[in-house]
mmCIF file of C-alpha atoms and ligand atoms in Angstrom:
data_model
loop_
_atom_site.group_PDB
_atom_site.id
_atom_site.type_symbol
_atom_site.label_atom_id
_atom_site.label_comp_id
_atom_site.label_asym_id
_atom_site.label_seq_id
_atom_site.Cartn_x
_atom_site.Cartn_y
_atom_site.Cartn_z
ATOM 1 C CA MET P 84 0.563 -0.966 -24.126
ATOM 2 C CA THR P 85 -3.167 -1.587 -23.709
ATOM 3 C CA ILE P 86 -5.410 0.406 -21.642
ATOM 4 C CA GLN P 87 -9.258 -0.753 -20.741
ATOM 5 C CA TYR P 88 -11.762 1.142 -19.153
ATOM 6 C CA LEU P 89 -13.883 -0.607 -16.507
ATOM 7 C CA GLY P 90 -16.287 2.138 -15.469
ATOM 8 C CA HIS P 91 -16.069 5.088 -13.027
ATOM 9 C CA SER P 92 -12.303 5.741 -12.423
ATOM 10 C CA CYS P 93 -11.048 2.023 -13.092
ATOM 11 C CA PHE P 94 -8.547 1.220 -15.615
ATOM 12 C CA LEU P 95 -6.754 -1.934 -16.299
ATOM 13 C CA LEU P 96 -3.322 -1.240 -17.977
ATOM 14 C CA SER P 97 -0.976 -3.766 -19.559
ATOM 15 C CA ASP P 98 2.069 -3.879 -21.264
ATOM 16 C CA GLY P 99 1.398 -7.958 -22.511
ATOM 17 C CA LYS P 100 3.585 -8.894 -19.487
ATOM 18 C CA GLN P 101 2.108 -7.069 -16.236
ATOM 19 C CA VAL P 102 -1.213 -5.655 -15.377
ATOM 20 C CA ILE P 103 -1.773 -2.708 -13.426
ATOM 21 C CA LEU P 104 -5.482 -2.308 -12.279
ATOM 22 C CA ILE P 105 -6.511 1.459 -11.042
ATOM 23 C CA ASP P 106 -9.456 2.103 -8.193
ATOM 24 C CA PRO P 107 -11.190 -1.199 -9.146
ATOM 25 C CA PHE P 108 -14.841 -0.021 -7.934
ATOM 26 C CA ILE P 109 -16.731 -3.214 -9.750
ATOM 27 C CA THR P 110 -19.227 -4.458 -7.262
ATOM 28 C CA GLY P 111 -21.864 -1.921 -6.914
ATOM 29 C CA ASN P 112 -21.196 0.180 -10.011
ATOM 30 C CA PRO P 113 -23.931 -0.205 -12.148
ATOM 31 C CA ASN P 114 -22.007 -0.002 -15.493
ATOM 32 C CA ALA P 115 -19.224 -2.571 -14.170
ATOM 33 C CA PRO P 116 -18.450 -4.675 -17.509
ATOM 34 C CA CYS P 117 -17.588 -7.347 -15.634
ATOM 35 C CA SER P 118 -17.310 -9.150 -12.256
ATOM 36 C CA ALA P 119 -14.509 -8.638 -9.786
ATOM 37 C CA ASP P 120 -13.816 -12.337 -9.554
ATOM 38 C CA SER P 121 -12.913 -12.275 -13.243
ATOM 39 C CA ILE P 122 -10.125 -9.956 -13.064
ATOM 40 C CA ASP P 123 -6.733 -11.098 -12.836
ATOM 41 C CA THR P 124 -4.066 -8.550 -12.072
ATOM 42 C CA ASP P 125 -0.206 -7.837 -10.756
ATOM 43 C CA TYR P 126 -0.665 -4.736 -9.339
ATOM 44 C CA ILE P 127 -3.702 -2.399 -7.920
ATOM 45 C CA ILE P 128 -2.999 1.530 -7.729
ATOM 46 C CA LEU P 129 -5.369 3.025 -5.030
ATOM 47 C CA THR P 130 -5.507 7.107 -5.452
ATOM 48 C CA HIS P 131 -7.487 7.505 -2.145
ATOM 49 C CA GLY P 132 -9.732 5.951 0.216
ATOM 50 C CA HIS P 133 -12.959 6.613 -0.393
ATOM 51 C CA GLY P 134 -15.706 3.687 -1.349
ATOM 52 C CA ASP P 135 -15.841 4.258 -4.983
ATOM 53 C CA HIS P 136 -11.937 3.566 -5.248
ATOM 54 C CA ILE P 137 -10.938 1.112 -3.097
ATOM 55 C CA GLY P 138 -13.730 -0.909 -4.449
ATOM 56 C CA ASP P 139 -12.974 -4.302 -4.536
ATOM 57 C CA THR P 140 -9.330 -4.214 -3.816
ATOM 58 C CA ILE P 141 -9.296 -6.868 -0.875
ATOM 59 C CA SER P 142 -11.063 -9.564 -2.417
ATOM 60 C CA ILE P 143 -9.163 -8.824 -5.893
ATOM 61 C CA ALA P 144 -5.740 -8.217 -4.070
ATOM 62 C CA SER P 145 -6.031 -11.691 -1.622
ATOM 63 C CA ARG P 146 -7.203 -14.078 -4.844
ATOM 64 C CA CYS P 147 -4.622 -12.646 -7.217
ATOM 65 C CA ASN P 148 -1.524 -11.855 -4.950
ATOM 66 C CA SER P 149 -1.365 -8.359 -6.336
ATOM 67 C CA THR P 150 0.900 -5.988 -4.490
ATOM 68 C CA VAL P 151 -1.129 -3.038 -3.772
ATOM 69 C CA ILE P 152 0.587 0.940 -4.230
ATOM 70 C CA ALA P 153 -1.115 3.232 -2.071
ATOM 71 C CA VAL P 154 -0.312 6.414 0.109
ATOM 72 C CA ASN P 155 0.972 5.370 3.298
ATOM 73 C CA GLU P 156 -2.211 5.791 5.464
ATOM 74 C CA LEU P 157 -4.137 3.651 3.205
ATOM 75 C CA GLY P 158 -1.695 1.182 2.612
ATOM 76 C CA LEU P 159 -1.534 0.659 6.449
ATOM 77 C CA TYR P 160 -4.890 0.241 6.371
ATOM 78 C CA LEU P 161 -4.929 -2.313 3.896
ATOM 79 C CA SER P 162 -2.137 -4.014 5.150
ATOM 80 C CA GLU P 163 -4.492 -4.999 8.087
ATOM 81 C CA PHE P 164 -6.213 -7.398 5.591
ATOM 82 C CA GLY P 165 -3.304 -9.359 4.992
ATOM 83 C CA LEU P 166 -2.394 -8.025 1.709
ATOM 84 C CA ILE P 167 1.171 -7.300 -0.312
ATOM 85 C CA VAL P 168 1.421 -3.348 0.249
ATOM 86 C CA HIS P 169 3.692 -0.869 -1.574
ATOM 87 C CA ARG P 170 3.459 2.191 0.314
ATOM 88 C CA MET P 171 4.601 5.681 -0.963
ATOM 89 C CA HIS P 172 3.434 9.497 -0.810
ATOM 90 C CA ILE P 173 2.918 12.809 -2.777
ATOM 91 C CA GLY P 174 5.826 13.385 -4.738
ATOM 92 C CA GLY P 175 7.614 10.336 -4.485
ATOM 93 C CA ALA P 176 8.432 7.457 -7.234
ATOM 94 C CA TYR P 177 9.401 4.277 -7.312
ATOM 95 C CA PHE P 178 10.166 1.960 -10.136
ATOM 96 C CA PHE P 179 8.496 -1.463 -10.123
ATOM 97 C CA GLU P 180 9.011 -4.668 -12.542
ATOM 98 C CA PHE P 181 6.630 -2.824 -15.345
ATOM 99 C CA GLY P 182 7.912 0.670 -14.713
ATOM 100 C CA ARG P 183 7.447 3.768 -12.697
ATOM 101 C CA VAL P 184 4.773 5.223 -10.560
ATOM 102 C CA LYS P 185 4.823 8.713 -8.947
ATOM 103 C CA PHE P 186 1.958 10.037 -6.358
ATOM 104 C CA THR P 187 0.866 13.622 -7.589
ATOM 105 C CA ILE P 188 -1.353 16.027 -5.465
ATOM 106 C CA ALA P 189 -5.209 15.838 -5.482
ATOM 107 C CA HIS P 190 -7.799 18.224 -3.773
ATOM 108 C CA HIS P 191 -10.294 16.100 -2.369
ATOM 109 C CA GLY P 192 -10.765 13.638 0.889
ATOM 110 C CA SER P 193 -9.826 10.935 1.734
ATOM 111 C CA SER P 194 -11.579 8.365 4.060
ATOM 112 C CA ASN P 195 -12.646 4.539 4.069
ATOM 113 C CA ASN P 196 -16.517 3.674 4.400
ATOM 114 C CA GLU P 197 -16.220 3.626 8.396
ATOM 115 C CA GLY P 198 -14.980 7.305 8.099
ATOM 116 C CA LYS P 199 -11.584 6.434 9.095
ATOM 117 C CA TYR P 200 -9.176 9.091 7.844
ATOM 118 C CA MET P 201 -6.901 7.220 4.846
ATOM 119 C CA GLY P 202 -4.117 9.968 4.456
ATOM 120 C CA GLU P 203 -3.732 12.598 1.737
ATOM 121 C CA PRO P 204 -5.599 11.977 -1.742
ATOM 122 C CA ALA P 205 -3.720 11.470 -4.838
ATOM 123 C CA GLY P 206 -3.178 11.634 -8.394
ATOM 124 C CA VAL P 207 -0.435 9.053 -9.975
ATOM 125 C CA VAL P 208 1.590 9.479 -13.198
ATOM 126 C CA ILE P 209 2.364 5.881 -14.371
ATOM 127 C CA THR P 210 5.149 4.934 -16.787
ATOM 128 C CA ILE P 211 4.563 1.549 -18.616
ATOM 129 C CA GLY P 212 5.339 -0.051 -21.951
ATOM 130 C CA ASN P 213 7.388 3.772 -22.483
ATOM 131 C CA LYS P 214 3.741 5.464 -22.180
ATOM 132 C CA LYS P 215 2.960 8.177 -19.266
ATOM 133 C CA ILE P 216 -0.545 7.977 -17.762
ATOM 134 C CA TYR P 217 -1.614 10.488 -15.414
ATOM 135 C CA HIS P 218 -4.780 9.113 -13.689
ATOM 136 C CA CYS P 219 -6.093 12.353 -11.870
ATOM 137 C CA GLY P 220 -7.766 10.544 -9.129
ATOM 138 C CA ASP P 221 -10.761 12.776 -7.860
ATOM 139 C CA THR P 222 -9.576 16.294 -7.773
ATOM 140 C CA GLY P 223 -10.899 19.563 -8.122
ATOM 141 C CA LEU P 224 -8.947 22.198 -10.891
ATOM 142 C CA PHE P 225 -5.342 23.192 -9.606
ATOM 143 C CA LEU P 226 -2.749 25.501 -10.983
ATOM 144 C CA ASP P 227 0.164 22.976 -10.133
ATOM 145 C CA MET P 228 -1.220 20.380 -12.786
ATOM 146 C CA LYS P 229 1.071 22.423 -15.210
ATOM 147 C CA LEU P 230 4.207 21.301 -13.300
ATOM 148 C CA ILE P 231 3.071 17.760 -13.794
ATOM 149 C CA GLY P 232 2.708 18.027 -17.457
ATOM 150 C CA GLU P 233 5.924 19.918 -17.665
ATOM 151 C CA ILE P 234 7.670 17.169 -15.394
ATOM 152 C CA ASP P 235 6.017 14.407 -17.568
ATOM 153 C CA GLU P 236 5.241 14.500 -21.106
ATOM 154 C CA ILE P 237 1.883 12.884 -20.377
ATOM 155 C CA ASP P 238 0.732 10.420 -23.471
ATOM 156 C CA VAL P 239 -2.789 9.583 -21.897
ATOM 157 C CA MET P 240 -4.352 12.131 -19.268
ATOM 158 C CA MET P 241 -7.573 10.877 -17.288
ATOM 159 C CA PRO P 242 -9.430 13.411 -15.487
ATOM 160 C CA PRO P 243 -12.538 13.537 -13.583
ATOM 161 C CA ILE P 244 -15.160 15.162 -15.593
ATOM 162 C CA GLY P 245 -18.540 14.641 -13.167
ATOM 163 C CA ASP P 246 -18.464 17.444 -11.120
ATOM 164 C CA ASN P 247 -20.062 17.587 -7.455
ATOM 165 C CA PHE P 248 -17.260 15.720 -5.498
ATOM 166 C CA THR P 249 -14.540 16.398 -8.380
ATOM 167 C CA MET P 250 -13.846 18.772 -11.602
ATOM 168 C CA GLY P 251 -16.634 19.236 -13.956
ATOM 169 C CA ILE P 252 -16.254 19.528 -17.363
ATOM 170 C CA ASP P 253 -15.320 23.243 -17.741
ATOM 171 C CA ASP P 254 -12.488 22.564 -15.280
ATOM 172 C CA ALA P 255 -11.459 19.467 -16.622
ATOM 173 C CA VAL P 256 -10.997 21.266 -20.227
ATOM 174 C CA ARG P 257 -8.857 23.931 -18.224
ATOM 175 C CA ALA P 258 -6.876 20.779 -16.394
ATOM 176 C CA VAL P 259 -6.192 19.703 -20.169
ATOM 177 C CA GLU P 260 -4.878 22.657 -21.126
ATOM 178 C CA PHE P 261 -2.358 22.877 -18.200
ATOM 179 C CA VAL P 262 -1.263 19.042 -18.684
ATOM 180 C CA LYS P 263 -1.199 19.197 -22.311
ATOM 181 C CA PRO P 264 -1.711 15.268 -22.898
ATOM 182 C CA LYS P 265 -1.383 13.409 -26.037
ATOM 183 C CA LEU P 266 -4.898 11.901 -25.491
ATOM 184 C CA VAL P 267 -7.579 12.219 -23.093
ATOM 185 C CA ILE P 268 -10.026 9.843 -21.496
ATOM 186 C CA PRO P 269 -12.541 11.668 -18.982
ATOM 187 C CA MET P 270 -13.798 9.705 -16.046
ATOM 188 C CA HIS P 271 -15.757 9.582 -12.981
ATOM 189 C CA TYR P 272 -19.207 10.596 -14.456
ATOM 190 C CA ASN P 273 -22.669 8.685 -14.765
ATOM 191 C CA THR P 274 -21.991 6.154 -12.254
ATOM 192 C CA PHE P 275 -24.640 8.089 -9.743
ATOM 193 C CA PRO P 276 -27.112 10.630 -10.417
ATOM 194 C CA VAL P 277 -25.005 13.460 -8.632
ATOM 195 C CA ILE P 278 -22.326 12.883 -11.066
ATOM 196 C CA LYS P 279 -24.311 12.987 -14.496
ATOM 197 C CA ALA P 280 -22.142 14.614 -16.967
ATOM 198 C CA ASP P 281 -21.980 14.308 -20.832
ATOM 199 C CA PRO P 282 -19.083 12.940 -21.732
ATOM 200 C CA TYR P 283 -19.281 13.669 -25.486
ATOM 201 C CA LYS P 284 -19.729 17.461 -24.449
ATOM 202 C CA PHE P 285 -16.208 17.447 -22.644
ATOM 203 C CA LYS P 286 -14.789 15.660 -25.852
ATOM 204 C CA GLU P 287 -16.166 18.372 -28.182
ATOM 205 C CA LYS P 288 -14.732 21.434 -25.767
ATOM 206 C CA ALA P 289 -11.061 19.797 -25.503
ATOM 207 C CA GLU P 290 -11.047 18.816 -29.115
ATOM 208 C CA LYS P 291 -11.973 22.381 -29.944
ATOM 209 C CA ASN P 292 -8.612 23.106 -28.125
ATOM 210 C CA ASN P 293 -6.925 21.053 -30.136
ATOM 211 C CA PHE P 294 -6.538 18.340 -27.685
ATOM 212 C CA LYS P 295 -7.380 14.514 -28.846
ATOM 213 C CA CYS P 296 -10.132 12.894 -26.708
ATOM 214 C CA LYS P 297 -11.544 9.127 -26.623
ATOM 215 C CA VAL P 298 -14.808 8.658 -24.746
ATOM 216 C CA MET P 299 -14.242 4.660 -23.513
ATOM 217 C CA ASP P 300 -17.217 2.360 -23.466
ATOM 218 C CA PHE P 301 -17.368 0.223 -20.223
ATOM 219 C CA GLY P 302 -14.929 -2.499 -21.093
ATOM 220 C CA GLU P 303 -13.782 -1.219 -24.114
ATOM 221 C CA ILE P 304 -9.789 -2.003 -24.352
ATOM 222 C CA ILE P 305 -7.715 0.445 -26.695
ATOM 223 C CA GLU P 306 -3.996 0.430 -27.793
ATOM 224 C CA VAL P 307 -1.725 3.165 -27.049
ATOM 225 C CA LEU P 308 0.708 3.471 -29.926
HETATM 226 NI NI1 NI X 683 -13.456 10.355 -3.728
HETATM 227 MN MN1 MN X 684 -14.892 9.224 -6.370
#
């Protein structure tokens, strides 16, 4: 399976058959490597309702007829726009064509741009092409991450490292120790001045603890073997 980084918390996963887009904040992201209308996707998975995560969901899902996977409240809100929505909640898993999606806890907020409550924020464990991907969403550090790593052997973990709204570098290094993924890809940094962080500093610290880290360029695609 392949992972493409589209900046901020946005990743495109593919097993060669199905395409899954996570947190598509493209329009308005100064680091976005492509335009929203160039993306084709079968599914969109959202971690929470903040504008830098819902992003271009409505336009992309409408154009591609994608199924949007989100927690109940956020899913109900997006249904109002005529989108195909699969609603789930934290702790629950469901098998889709490509594999399994399970929502995890995340300590954060979740309102839309109008301040309307969008349910609880989440992280997500996605199984696709026999690989397990843990996208943490926006979150502070929490000890239960240990349990997430114990229940599912994580191949790739994406922790936020930008601080201010989420974990900063040192807490994200602790998070990696809790989850013990085979590979870690930092996200949610440098998009705005308040979340400025050096991903190579994070990489250095994670590697000092013997974890493999990949800092992805905007638009870069890697294959997970
Ligand atoms: Ni957020
Ligand atoms: Mn965010």
